[in-house]
PDB file of C-alpha atoms in Angstrom:
ATOM      1  CA  UNK A   1     -32.389  19.293  17.705  1.00  0.00           C
ATOM      2  CA  UNK A   2     -29.588  21.888  17.273  1.00  0.00           C
ATOM      3  CA  UNK A   3     -26.358  20.840  19.239  1.00  0.00           C
ATOM      4  CA  UNK A   4     -23.336  22.980  19.361  1.00  0.00           C
ATOM      5  CA  UNK A   5     -19.826  22.389  20.871  1.00  0.00           C
ATOM      6  CA  UNK A   6     -17.891  25.274  22.558  1.00  0.00           C
ATOM      7  CA  UNK A   7     -15.009  25.274  25.254  1.00  0.00           C
ATOM      8  CA  UNK A   8     -16.252  25.302  28.851  1.00  0.00           C
ATOM      9  CA  UNK A   9     -16.139  28.532  30.766  1.00  0.00           C
ATOM     10  CA  UNK A  10     -15.994  29.199  34.535  1.00  0.00           C
ATOM     11  CA  UNK A  11     -19.999  29.513  34.452  1.00  0.00           C
ATOM     12  CA  UNK A  12     -20.400  25.896  33.200  1.00  0.00           C
ATOM     13  CA  UNK A  13     -18.403  24.366  36.192  1.00  0.00           C
ATOM     14  CA  UNK A  14     -21.337  23.976  38.395  1.00  0.00           C
ATOM     15  CA  UNK A  15     -23.517  22.085  35.656  1.00  0.00           C
ATOM     16  CA  UNK A  16     -20.168  20.018  34.634  1.00  0.00           C
ATOM     17  CA  UNK A  17     -19.604  18.774  38.176  1.00  0.00           C
ATOM     18  CA  UNK A  18     -23.556  17.719  38.088  1.00  0.00           C
ATOM     19  CA  UNK A  19     -22.728  15.713  35.189  1.00  0.00           C
ATOM     20  CA  UNK A  20     -19.575  14.131  36.514  1.00  0.00           C
ATOM     21  CA  UNK A  21     -21.621  13.554  40.047  1.00  0.00           C
ATOM     22  CA  UNK A  22     -24.738  11.838  38.149  1.00  0.00           C
ATOM     23  CA  UNK A  23     -23.174   8.829  36.870  1.00  0.00           C
ATOM     24  CA  UNK A  24     -22.795   5.131  38.263  1.00  0.00           C
ATOM     25  CA  UNK A  25     -19.104   5.407  39.350  1.00  0.00           C
ATOM     26  CA  UNK A  26     -18.943   9.560  39.765  1.00  0.00           C
ATOM     27  CA  UNK A  27     -21.567   9.202  42.269  1.00  0.00           C
ATOM     28  CA  UNK A  28     -19.399   7.939  44.871  1.00  0.00           C
ATOM     29  CA  UNK A  29     -16.294   9.846  43.979  1.00  0.00           C
ATOM     30  CA  UNK A  30     -17.540  13.571  43.412  1.00  0.00           C
ATOM     31  CA  UNK A  31     -18.897  16.505  45.624  1.00  0.00           C
ATOM     32  CA  UNK A  32     -21.719  18.091  43.885  1.00  0.00           C
ATOM     33  CA  UNK A  33     -22.525  20.866  46.272  1.00  0.00           C
ATOM     34  CA  UNK A  34     -22.733  24.650  47.110  1.00  0.00           C
ATOM     35  CA  UNK A  35     -20.483  26.114  47.076  1.00  0.00           C
ATOM     36  CA  UNK A  36     -18.132  23.824  44.605  1.00  0.00           C
ATOM     37  CA  UNK A  37     -15.008  22.363  46.564  1.00  0.00           C
ATOM     38  CA  UNK A  38     -12.571  24.571  45.811  1.00  0.00           C
ATOM     39  CA  UNK A  39     -10.384  21.623  43.863  1.00  0.00           C
ATOM     40  CA  UNK A  40     -12.666  21.941  40.943  1.00  0.00           C
ATOM     41  CA  UNK A  41     -12.126  25.395  40.184  1.00  0.00           C
ATOM     42  CA  UNK A  42      -8.231  24.738  40.736  1.00  0.00           C
ATOM     43  CA  UNK A  43      -8.385  21.910  38.101  1.00  0.00           C
ATOM     44  CA  UNK A  44     -10.757  23.760  35.683  1.00  0.00           C
ATOM     45  CA  UNK A  45      -8.133  26.753  36.249  1.00  0.00           C
ATOM     46  CA  UNK A  46      -5.186  24.196  35.384  1.00  0.00           C
ATOM     47  CA  UNK A  47      -7.299  22.865  32.198  1.00  0.00           C
ATOM     48  CA  UNK A  48      -7.875  26.314  30.790  1.00  0.00           C
ATOM     49  CA  UNK A  49      -4.385  27.751  30.889  1.00  0.00           C
ATOM     50  CA  UNK A  50      -2.890  24.777  29.380  1.00  0.00           C
ATOM     51  CA  UNK A  51      -2.974  24.815  25.726  1.00  0.00           C
ATOM     52  CA  UNK A  52      -2.806  21.024  25.453  1.00  0.00           C
ATOM     53  CA  UNK A  53      -5.816  20.308  27.436  1.00  0.00           C
ATOM     54  CA  UNK A  54      -9.382  21.270  26.144  1.00  0.00           C
ATOM     55  CA  UNK A  55     -12.775  21.252  28.269  1.00  0.00           C
ATOM     56  CA  UNK A  56     -15.558  20.860  25.747  1.00  0.00           C
ATOM     57  CA  UNK A  57     -19.093  21.111  26.291  1.00  0.00           C
ATOM     58  CA  UNK A  58     -21.971  20.065  24.246  1.00  0.00           C
ATOM     59  CA  UNK A  59     -25.108  22.281  24.362  1.00  0.00           C
ATOM     60  CA  UNK A  60     -28.903  22.413  23.159  1.00  0.00           C
ATOM     61  CA  UNK A  61     -29.694  26.122  22.640  1.00  0.00           C
ATOM     62  CA  UNK A  62     -27.677  27.550  25.510  1.00  0.00           C
ATOM     63  CA  UNK A  63     -28.128  24.138  27.781  1.00  0.00           C
ATOM     64  CA  UNK A  64     -24.971  22.348  28.669  1.00  0.00           C
ATOM     65  CA  UNK A  65     -26.133  18.665  27.834  1.00  0.00           C
ATOM     66  CA  UNK A  66     -22.753  16.871  27.705  1.00  0.00           C
ATOM     67  CA  UNK A  67     -19.135  17.291  28.528  1.00  0.00           C
ATOM     68  CA  UNK A  68     -15.600  15.787  27.798  1.00  0.00           C
ATOM     69  CA  UNK A  69     -11.932  16.621  28.167  1.00  0.00           C
ATOM     70  CA  UNK A  70      -9.259  16.277  25.661  1.00  0.00           C
ATOM     71  CA  UNK A  71      -5.711  16.130  26.121  1.00  0.00           C
ATOM     72  CA  UNK A  72      -3.020  16.386  23.595  1.00  0.00           C
ATOM     73  CA  UNK A  73       0.305  14.990  23.980  1.00  0.00           C
ATOM     74  CA  UNK A  74       3.374  14.968  22.292  1.00  0.00           C
ATOM     75  CA  UNK A  75       5.380  11.692  22.239  1.00  0.00           C
ATOM     76  CA  UNK A  76       8.583  10.498  20.964  1.00  0.00           C
ATOM     77  CA  UNK A  77       6.925   7.167  19.892  1.00  0.00           C
ATOM     78  CA  UNK A  78       5.433   6.500  16.650  1.00  0.00           C
ATOM     79  CA  UNK A  79       8.464   9.057  15.360  1.00  0.00           C
ATOM     80  CA  UNK A  80       7.571  11.790  17.510  1.00  0.00           C
ATOM     81  CA  UNK A  81       3.383  11.535  16.803  1.00  0.00           C
ATOM     82  CA  UNK A  82       0.941  13.567  18.821  1.00  0.00           C
ATOM     83  CA  UNK A  83      -1.948  11.564  20.505  1.00  0.00           C
ATOM     84  CA  UNK A  84      -5.169  13.127  21.841  1.00  0.00           C
ATOM     85  CA  UNK A  85      -6.668  11.268  24.862  1.00  0.00           C
ATOM     86  CA  UNK A  86     -10.467  11.636  25.933  1.00  0.00           C
ATOM     87  CA  UNK A  87     -11.391  11.645  29.532  1.00  0.00           C
ATOM     88  CA  UNK A  88     -14.529  12.527  31.534  1.00  0.00           C
ATOM     89  CA  UNK A  89     -17.437  12.190  28.884  1.00  0.00           C
ATOM     90  CA  UNK A  90     -20.625  12.478  30.358  1.00  0.00           C
ATOM     91  CA  UNK A  91     -24.227  13.412  28.761  1.00  0.00           C
ATOM     92  CA  UNK A  92     -26.913  14.601  30.672  1.00  0.00           C
ATOM     93  CA  UNK A  93     -29.501  11.934  31.613  1.00  0.00           C
ATOM     94  CA  UNK A  94     -32.539  14.259  30.154  1.00  0.00           C
ATOM     95  CA  UNK A  95     -31.081  13.684  26.547  1.00  0.00           C
ATOM     96  CA  UNK A  96     -29.497  10.111  27.052  1.00  0.00           C
ATOM     97  CA  UNK A  97     -30.213   8.199  23.687  1.00  0.00           C
ATOM     98  CA  UNK A  98     -30.373  11.109  21.452  1.00  0.00           C
ATOM     99  CA  UNK A  99     -26.868  10.445  20.196  1.00  0.00           C
ATOM    100  CA  UNK A 100     -25.160  13.402  21.884  1.00  0.00           C
ATOM    101  CA  UNK A 101     -22.443  11.015  23.233  1.00  0.00           C
ATOM    102  CA  UNK A 102     -21.484  10.002  19.708  1.00  0.00           C
ATOM    103  CA  UNK A 103     -21.685  13.718  18.330  1.00  0.00           C
ATOM    104  CA  UNK A 104     -19.269  14.408  21.150  1.00  0.00           C
ATOM    105  CA  UNK A 105     -16.870  11.898  20.162  1.00  0.00           C
ATOM    106  CA  UNK A 106     -17.370  12.617  16.489  1.00  0.00           C
ATOM    107  CA  UNK A 107     -16.155  16.365  17.507  1.00  0.00           C
ATOM    108  CA  UNK A 108     -13.207  14.909  19.693  1.00  0.00           C
ATOM    109  CA  UNK A 109     -12.067  12.842  16.606  1.00  0.00           C
ATOM    110  CA  UNK A 110     -12.127  15.731  14.315  1.00  0.00           C
ATOM    111  CA  UNK A 111     -10.850  18.192  16.882  1.00  0.00           C
ATOM    112  CA  UNK A 112      -7.524  15.321  17.068  1.00  0.00           C
ATOM    113  CA  UNK A 113      -7.045  15.707  13.420  1.00  0.00           C
ATOM    114  CA  UNK A 114      -6.968  19.129  13.307  1.00  0.00           C
ATOM    115  CA  UNK A 115      -4.432  19.149  15.994  1.00  0.00           C
ATOM    116  CA  UNK A 116      -2.264  17.089  13.703  1.00  0.00           C
ATOM    117  CA  UNK A 117      -2.775  14.015  16.052  1.00  0.00           C
ATOM    118  CA  UNK A 118      -2.306  10.494  14.583  1.00  0.00           C
ATOM    119  CA  UNK A 119      -3.995   8.466  17.204  1.00  0.00           C
ATOM    120  CA  UNK A 120      -6.995   9.387  19.442  1.00  0.00           C
ATOM    121  CA  UNK A 121      -7.418   7.146  22.756  1.00  0.00           C
ATOM    122  CA  UNK A 122      -9.221   6.797  25.966  1.00  0.00           C
ATOM    123  CA  UNK A 123      -9.673   4.193  28.621  1.00  0.00           C
ATOM    124  CA  UNK A 124     -13.096   2.702  30.047  1.00  0.00           C
ATOM    125  CA  UNK A 125     -13.651   1.003  33.306  1.00  0.00           C
ATOM    126  CA  UNK A 126     -14.512  -2.405  32.620  1.00  0.00           C
ATOM    127  CA  UNK A 127     -17.509  -1.842  34.974  1.00  0.00           C
ATOM    128  CA  UNK A 128     -18.796   0.049  32.259  1.00  0.00           C
ATOM    129  CA  UNK A 129     -20.392  -2.814  29.956  1.00  0.00           C
ATOM    130  CA  UNK A 130     -22.265  -0.649  27.542  1.00  0.00           C
ATOM    131  CA  UNK A 131     -18.838   1.808  26.895  1.00  0.00           C
ATOM    132  CA  UNK A 132     -16.792  -0.504  24.997  1.00  0.00           C
ATOM    133  CA  UNK A 133     -19.379  -1.139  22.539  1.00  0.00           C
ATOM    134  CA  UNK A 134     -20.331   2.202  22.019  1.00  0.00           C
ATOM    135  CA  UNK A 135     -16.767   3.476  21.722  1.00  0.00           C
ATOM    136  CA  UNK A 136     -16.266   0.213  19.287  1.00  0.00           C
ATOM    137  CA  UNK A 137     -19.008   1.626  17.148  1.00  0.00           C
ATOM    138  CA  UNK A 138     -17.559   4.769  16.402  1.00  0.00           C
ATOM    139  CA  UNK A 139     -14.051   2.884  15.616  1.00  0.00           C
ATOM    140  CA  UNK A 140     -12.001   2.614  18.512  1.00  0.00           C
ATOM    141  CA  UNK A 141     -10.421  -1.119  19.378  1.00  0.00           C
ATOM    142  CA  UNK A 142      -9.876  -2.516  22.873  1.00  0.00           C
ATOM    143  CA  UNK A 143      -6.384  -3.401  21.961  1.00  0.00           C
ATOM    144  CA  UNK A 144      -4.831  -2.331  25.259  1.00  0.00           C
ATOM    145  CA  UNK A 145      -5.115  -3.019  28.847  1.00  0.00           C
ATOM    146  CA  UNK A 146      -5.905   0.071  30.973  1.00  0.00           C
ATOM    147  CA  UNK A 147      -3.888  -0.074  34.250  1.00  0.00           C
ATOM    148  CA  UNK A 148      -4.110   2.113  37.253  1.00  0.00           C
ATOM    149  CA  UNK A 149      -2.640   2.221  40.595  1.00  0.00           C
ATOM    150  CA  UNK A 150      -3.917   4.659  43.584  1.00  0.00           C
ATOM    151  CA  UNK A 151      -1.421   7.037  45.227  1.00  0.00           C
TER     152      UNK A 151
ATOM    153  CA  UNK B   1      25.272  -1.227  40.181  1.00  0.00           C
ATOM    154  CA  UNK B   2      24.578   2.438  40.426  1.00  0.00           C
ATOM    155  CA  UNK B   3      21.525   3.537  38.786  1.00  0.00           C
ATOM    156  CA  UNK B   4      20.545   7.219  38.370  1.00  0.00           C
ATOM    157  CA  UNK B   5      17.563   9.033  36.813  1.00  0.00           C
ATOM    158  CA  UNK B   6      17.486  12.553  35.426  1.00  0.00           C
ATOM    159  CA  UNK B   7      15.265  14.519  32.370  1.00  0.00           C
ATOM    160  CA  UNK B   8      16.909  13.723  29.073  1.00  0.00           C
ATOM    161  CA  UNK B   9      18.728  16.182  27.269  1.00  0.00           C
ATOM    162  CA  UNK B  10      18.670  16.586  23.440  1.00  0.00           C
ATOM    163  CA  UNK B  11      21.999  14.734  23.395  1.00  0.00           C
ATOM    164  CA  UNK B  12      20.254  11.613  24.683  1.00  0.00           C
ATOM    165  CA  UNK B  13      17.676  11.725  21.594  1.00  0.00           C
ATOM    166  CA  UNK B  14      19.216   9.131  19.395  1.00  0.00           C
ATOM    167  CA  UNK B  15      20.023   6.506  22.069  1.00  0.00           C
ATOM    168  CA  UNK B  16      16.271   7.103  23.295  1.00  0.00           C
ATOM    169  CA  UNK B  17      14.944   6.450  19.711  1.00  0.00           C
ATOM    170  CA  UNK B  18      17.350   3.467  19.399  1.00  0.00           C
ATOM    171  CA  UNK B  19      15.689   1.956  22.497  1.00  0.00           C
ATOM    172  CA  UNK B  20      12.257   2.559  21.068  1.00  0.00           C
ATOM    173  CA  UNK B  21      13.039   0.750  17.819  1.00  0.00           C
ATOM    174  CA  UNK B  22      14.721  -2.152  19.442  1.00  0.00           C
ATOM    175  CA  UNK B  23      11.220  -3.552  20.728  1.00  0.00           C
ATOM    176  CA  UNK B  24       8.866  -6.117  19.436  1.00  0.00           C
ATOM    177  CA  UNK B  25       6.220  -3.532  18.371  1.00  0.00           C
ATOM    178  CA  UNK B  26       8.548  -0.667  18.073  1.00  0.00           C
ATOM    179  CA  UNK B  27      10.457  -1.965  15.392  1.00  0.00           C
ATOM    180  CA  UNK B  28       7.934  -1.651  12.779  1.00  0.00           C
ATOM    181  CA  UNK B  29       7.008   1.610  13.902  1.00  0.00           C
ATOM    182  CA  UNK B  30      10.020   3.746  14.481  1.00  0.00           C
ATOM    183  CA  UNK B  31      13.071   5.202  12.195  1.00  0.00           C
ATOM    184  CA  UNK B  32      16.333   4.964  14.071  1.00  0.00           C
ATOM    185  CA  UNK B  33      18.744   6.289  10.948  1.00  0.00           C
ATOM    186  CA  UNK B  34      21.065   9.055  10.714  1.00  0.00           C
ATOM    187  CA  UNK B  35      20.311  11.667  10.385  1.00  0.00           C
ATOM    188  CA  UNK B  36      17.070  11.153  12.835  1.00  0.00           C
ATOM    189  CA  UNK B  37      14.077  11.970  11.376  1.00  0.00           C
ATOM    190  CA  UNK B  38      13.159  15.884  11.834  1.00  0.00           C
ATOM    191  CA  UNK B  39       9.862  14.294  13.795  1.00  0.00           C
ATOM    192  CA  UNK B  40      11.455  12.927  16.726  1.00  0.00           C
ATOM    193  CA  UNK B  41      13.381  16.461  17.275  1.00  0.00           C
ATOM    194  CA  UNK B  42      10.045  18.373  16.865  1.00  0.00           C
ATOM    195  CA  UNK B  43       8.493  16.171  19.858  1.00  0.00           C
ATOM    196  CA  UNK B  44      11.324  16.213  21.912  1.00  0.00           C
ATOM    197  CA  UNK B  45      11.239  19.819  21.896  1.00  0.00           C
ATOM    198  CA  UNK B  46       7.470  19.886  22.409  1.00  0.00           C
ATOM    199  CA  UNK B  47       8.038  17.445  25.506  1.00  0.00           C
ATOM    200  CA  UNK B  48      10.832  19.739  26.969  1.00  0.00           C
ATOM    201  CA  UNK B  49       8.947  22.838  26.666  1.00  0.00           C
ATOM    202  CA  UNK B  50       5.618  21.419  28.401  1.00  0.00           C
ATOM    203  CA  UNK B  51       5.865  21.658  32.364  1.00  0.00           C
ATOM    204  CA  UNK B  52       3.119  18.920  32.164  1.00  0.00           C
ATOM    205  CA  UNK B  53       5.602  16.217  30.336  1.00  0.00           C
ATOM    206  CA  UNK B  54       8.758  14.988  31.474  1.00  0.00           C
ATOM    207  CA  UNK B  55      10.966  12.369  29.534  1.00  0.00           C
ATOM    208  CA  UNK B  56      13.123  10.734  31.995  1.00  0.00           C
ATOM    209  CA  UNK B  57      16.299   8.632  31.545  1.00  0.00           C
ATOM    210  CA  UNK B  58      17.946   5.795  33.567  1.00  0.00           C
ATOM    211  CA  UNK B  59      21.859   5.868  33.335  1.00  0.00           C
ATOM    212  CA  UNK B  60      24.291   3.385  34.730  1.00  0.00           C
ATOM    213  CA  UNK B  61      27.163   5.449  34.946  1.00  0.00           C
ATOM    214  CA  UNK B  62      26.917   7.870  32.266  1.00  0.00           C
ATOM    215  CA  UNK B  63      25.333   5.137  29.947  1.00  0.00           C
ATOM    216  CA  UNK B  64      21.370   5.441  28.919  1.00  0.00           C
ATOM    217  CA  UNK B  65      19.827   2.319  29.713  1.00  0.00           C
ATOM    218  CA  UNK B  66      16.391   3.132  30.060  1.00  0.00           C
ATOM    219  CA  UNK B  67      13.619   5.698  29.025  1.00  0.00           C
ATOM    220  CA  UNK B  68       9.833   6.613  30.071  1.00  0.00           C
ATOM    221  CA  UNK B  69       7.668   9.748  29.387  1.00  0.00           C
ATOM    222  CA  UNK B  70       5.584  10.822  32.470  1.00  0.00           C
ATOM    223  CA  UNK B  71       2.636  13.269  31.530  1.00  0.00           C
ATOM    224  CA  UNK B  72       0.730  14.975  34.102  1.00  0.00           C
ATOM    225  CA  UNK B  73      -2.670  15.932  33.565  1.00  0.00           C
ATOM    226  CA  UNK B  74      -5.404  18.014  35.533  1.00  0.00           C
ATOM    227  CA  UNK B  75      -8.820  16.543  35.620  1.00  0.00           C
ATOM    228  CA  UNK B  76     -12.170  17.813  36.580  1.00  0.00           C
ATOM    229  CA  UNK B  77     -13.173  14.217  37.841  1.00  0.00           C
ATOM    230  CA  UNK B  78     -12.281  12.820  41.228  1.00  0.00           C
ATOM    231  CA  UNK B  79     -13.002  16.390  42.484  1.00  0.00           C
ATOM    232  CA  UNK B  80     -10.334  17.991  40.440  1.00  0.00           C
ATOM    233  CA  UNK B  81      -7.693  15.696  40.885  1.00  0.00           C
ATOM    234  CA  UNK B  82      -4.015  15.439  38.631  1.00  0.00           C
ATOM    235  CA  UNK B  83      -2.955  11.971  37.186  1.00  0.00           C
ATOM    236  CA  UNK B  84       0.197  10.857  35.998  1.00  0.00           C
ATOM    237  CA  UNK B  85       0.377   8.836  32.943  1.00  0.00           C
ATOM    238  CA  UNK B  86       3.444   6.391  31.825  1.00  0.00           C
ATOM    239  CA  UNK B  87       4.249   5.797  28.301  1.00  0.00           C
ATOM    240  CA  UNK B  88       7.108   4.761  26.318  1.00  0.00           C
ATOM    241  CA  UNK B  89       8.730   2.797  29.107  1.00  0.00           C
ATOM    242  CA  UNK B  90      11.873   0.849  27.533  1.00  0.00           C
ATOM    243  CA  UNK B  91      14.899  -0.735  29.013  1.00  0.00           C
ATOM    244  CA  UNK B  92      18.461  -1.449  27.111  1.00  0.00           C
ATOM    245  CA  UNK B  93      18.677  -5.352  26.084  1.00  0.00           C
ATOM    246  CA  UNK B  94      22.284  -5.017  27.266  1.00  0.00           C
ATOM    247  CA  UNK B  95      20.608  -4.625  31.050  1.00  0.00           C
ATOM    248  CA  UNK B  96      17.197  -6.478  30.835  1.00  0.00           C
ATOM    249  CA  UNK B  97      16.286  -8.723  33.835  1.00  0.00           C
ATOM    250  CA  UNK B  98      18.507  -6.489  36.216  1.00  0.00           C
ATOM    251  CA  UNK B  99      15.498  -4.745  37.680  1.00  0.00           C
ATOM    252  CA  UNK B 100      15.776  -1.720  35.692  1.00  0.00           C
ATOM    253  CA  UNK B 101      12.426  -1.317  34.295  1.00  0.00           C
ATOM    254  CA  UNK B 102      11.113  -1.940  37.845  1.00  0.00           C
ATOM    255  CA  UNK B 103      13.194   1.141  38.977  1.00  0.00           C
ATOM    256  CA  UNK B 104      11.988   3.206  36.493  1.00  0.00           C
ATOM    257  CA  UNK B 105       8.281   2.702  37.362  1.00  0.00           C
ATOM    258  CA  UNK B 106       8.899   3.043  40.997  1.00  0.00           C
ATOM    259  CA  UNK B 107      10.668   6.328  40.036  1.00  0.00           C
ATOM    260  CA  UNK B 108       7.518   7.329  38.146  1.00  0.00           C
ATOM    261  CA  UNK B 109       5.395   6.558  41.161  1.00  0.00           C
ATOM    262  CA  UNK B 110       7.384   8.826  43.659  1.00  0.00           C
ATOM    263  CA  UNK B 111       7.612  11.417  41.064  1.00  0.00           C
ATOM    264  CA  UNK B 112       3.679  11.352  40.742  1.00  0.00           C
ATOM    265  CA  UNK B 113       3.248  11.720  44.589  1.00  0.00           C
ATOM    266  CA  UNK B 114       5.500  14.696  44.306  1.00  0.00           C
ATOM    267  CA  UNK B 115       3.693  16.249  41.855  1.00  0.00           C
ATOM    268  CA  UNK B 116       0.645  15.645  43.787  1.00  0.00           C
ATOM    269  CA  UNK B 117      -1.265  12.914  41.749  1.00  0.00           C
ATOM    270  CA  UNK B 118      -3.807  10.941  43.095  1.00  0.00           C
ATOM    271  CA  UNK B 119      -3.651   8.165  40.587  1.00  0.00           C
ATOM    272  CA  UNK B 120      -0.619   6.961  37.909  1.00  0.00           C
ATOM    273  CA  UNK B 121      -2.178   4.929  35.112  1.00  0.00           C
ATOM    274  CA  UNK B 122      -0.857   3.633  31.728  1.00  0.00           C
ATOM    275  CA  UNK B 123      -2.000   1.463  28.832  1.00  0.00           C
ATOM    276  CA  UNK B 124      -0.013  -1.594  27.592  1.00  0.00           C
ATOM    277  CA  UNK B 125      -0.451  -3.205  24.432  1.00  0.00           C
ATOM    278  CA  UNK B 126      -2.634  -6.627  24.979  1.00  0.00           C
ATOM    279  CA  UNK B 127       0.214  -8.429  22.723  1.00  0.00           C
ATOM    280  CA  UNK B 128       2.787  -7.468  25.485  1.00  0.00           C
ATOM    281  CA  UNK B 129       1.977 -10.971  27.465  1.00  0.00           C
ATOM    282  CA  UNK B 130       4.557 -10.060  30.256  1.00  0.00           C
ATOM    283  CA  UNK B 131       3.961  -6.529  30.619  1.00  0.00           C
ATOM    284  CA  UNK B 132       0.674  -6.524  32.374  1.00  0.00           C
ATOM    285  CA  UNK B 133       1.887  -8.993  35.115  1.00  0.00           C
ATOM    286  CA  UNK B 134       5.183  -6.940  35.519  1.00  0.00           C
ATOM    287  CA  UNK B 135       2.769  -3.790  36.100  1.00  0.00           C
ATOM    288  CA  UNK B 136       0.675  -5.664  38.603  1.00  0.00           C
ATOM    289  CA  UNK B 137       3.629  -6.764  40.699  1.00  0.00           C
ATOM    290  CA  UNK B 138       4.391  -3.044  40.922  1.00  0.00           C
ATOM    291  CA  UNK B 139       0.706  -2.402  42.113  1.00  0.00           C
ATOM    292  CA  UNK B 140      -1.124  -1.503  39.061  1.00  0.00           C
ATOM    293  CA  UNK B 141      -4.832  -3.009  38.138  1.00  0.00           C
ATOM    294  CA  UNK B 142      -6.040  -3.603  34.914  1.00  0.00           C
ATOM    295  CA  UNK B 143      -9.297  -2.177  35.809  1.00  0.00           C
ATOM    296  CA  UNK B 144      -9.935  -0.661  32.304  1.00  0.00           C
ATOM    297  CA  UNK B 145     -10.084  -1.331  28.494  1.00  0.00           C
ATOM    298  CA  UNK B 146      -7.471   0.883  26.796  1.00  0.00           C
ATOM    299  CA  UNK B 147      -9.163   1.698  23.231  1.00  0.00           C
ATOM    300  CA  UNK B 148      -7.538   3.693  20.615  1.00  0.00           C
ATOM    301  CA  UNK B 149      -8.484   4.917  17.006  1.00  0.00           C
ATOM    302  CA  UNK B 150      -5.826   5.588  14.484  1.00  0.00           C
ATOM    303  CA  UNK B 151      -6.371   8.876  12.535  1.00  0.00           C
TER     304      UNK B 151
END
């Protein structure tokens, strides 16, 4: 199985939203319909025009089977260290269990190193019972509480 | 007590690093010395030149007594919603217990609304036992695990 990674293009957007919507929590949050709500295109354009955000797709041949967003942020803490934050990691149900998620995160870790980050981080909903174990196997530690407030 | 908030300038940098270093966890992580390590200036410049990052100081008269960084990020999730992330919140020991931290976070919540964010989030180290309660009183919920991997 030959898997490759690349930056997403606007042609991938429908497939990406389909992946986000085909998810335990995403099903209630997303609107996967035709035409796609304009808000997705606006966010896509904002991501693409920001050098500190990368939307990455995993492909088998030409088929998009996974997605993740990586944000690079300069902080003053840790003597002015950059961090990478992973968000919106999804893989296609058609390839689940084939290690695509692992390869996505490993790709993000490598990319974060290339960008000079000293830390890579993410938050995972406590309702996603398997996710924490998945990330722990990749070396992440649940050292922090992830706190959110809806506005 | 008249408290005001503004974007940090380079003249505030030494005082900000002093606040970051005068902290249970920051003491071992930071290098508050003269001259400041160049890495702090580099990170400060990167933050200032990024329209999606704001370093905010709280002042009483002209004295800096608190700091926080707010990062605004466009995501595809939640139908292409923007989020605000708070990091590096510190208040001066000289004013602790006077509600400066609460006012800082309330300011960040207001700023996130102005920027059109649907969510404001942060992670807090599980070793900071009082912090989770502090943020819960401000309306945050610890719905997520905050996972980190040092690179």
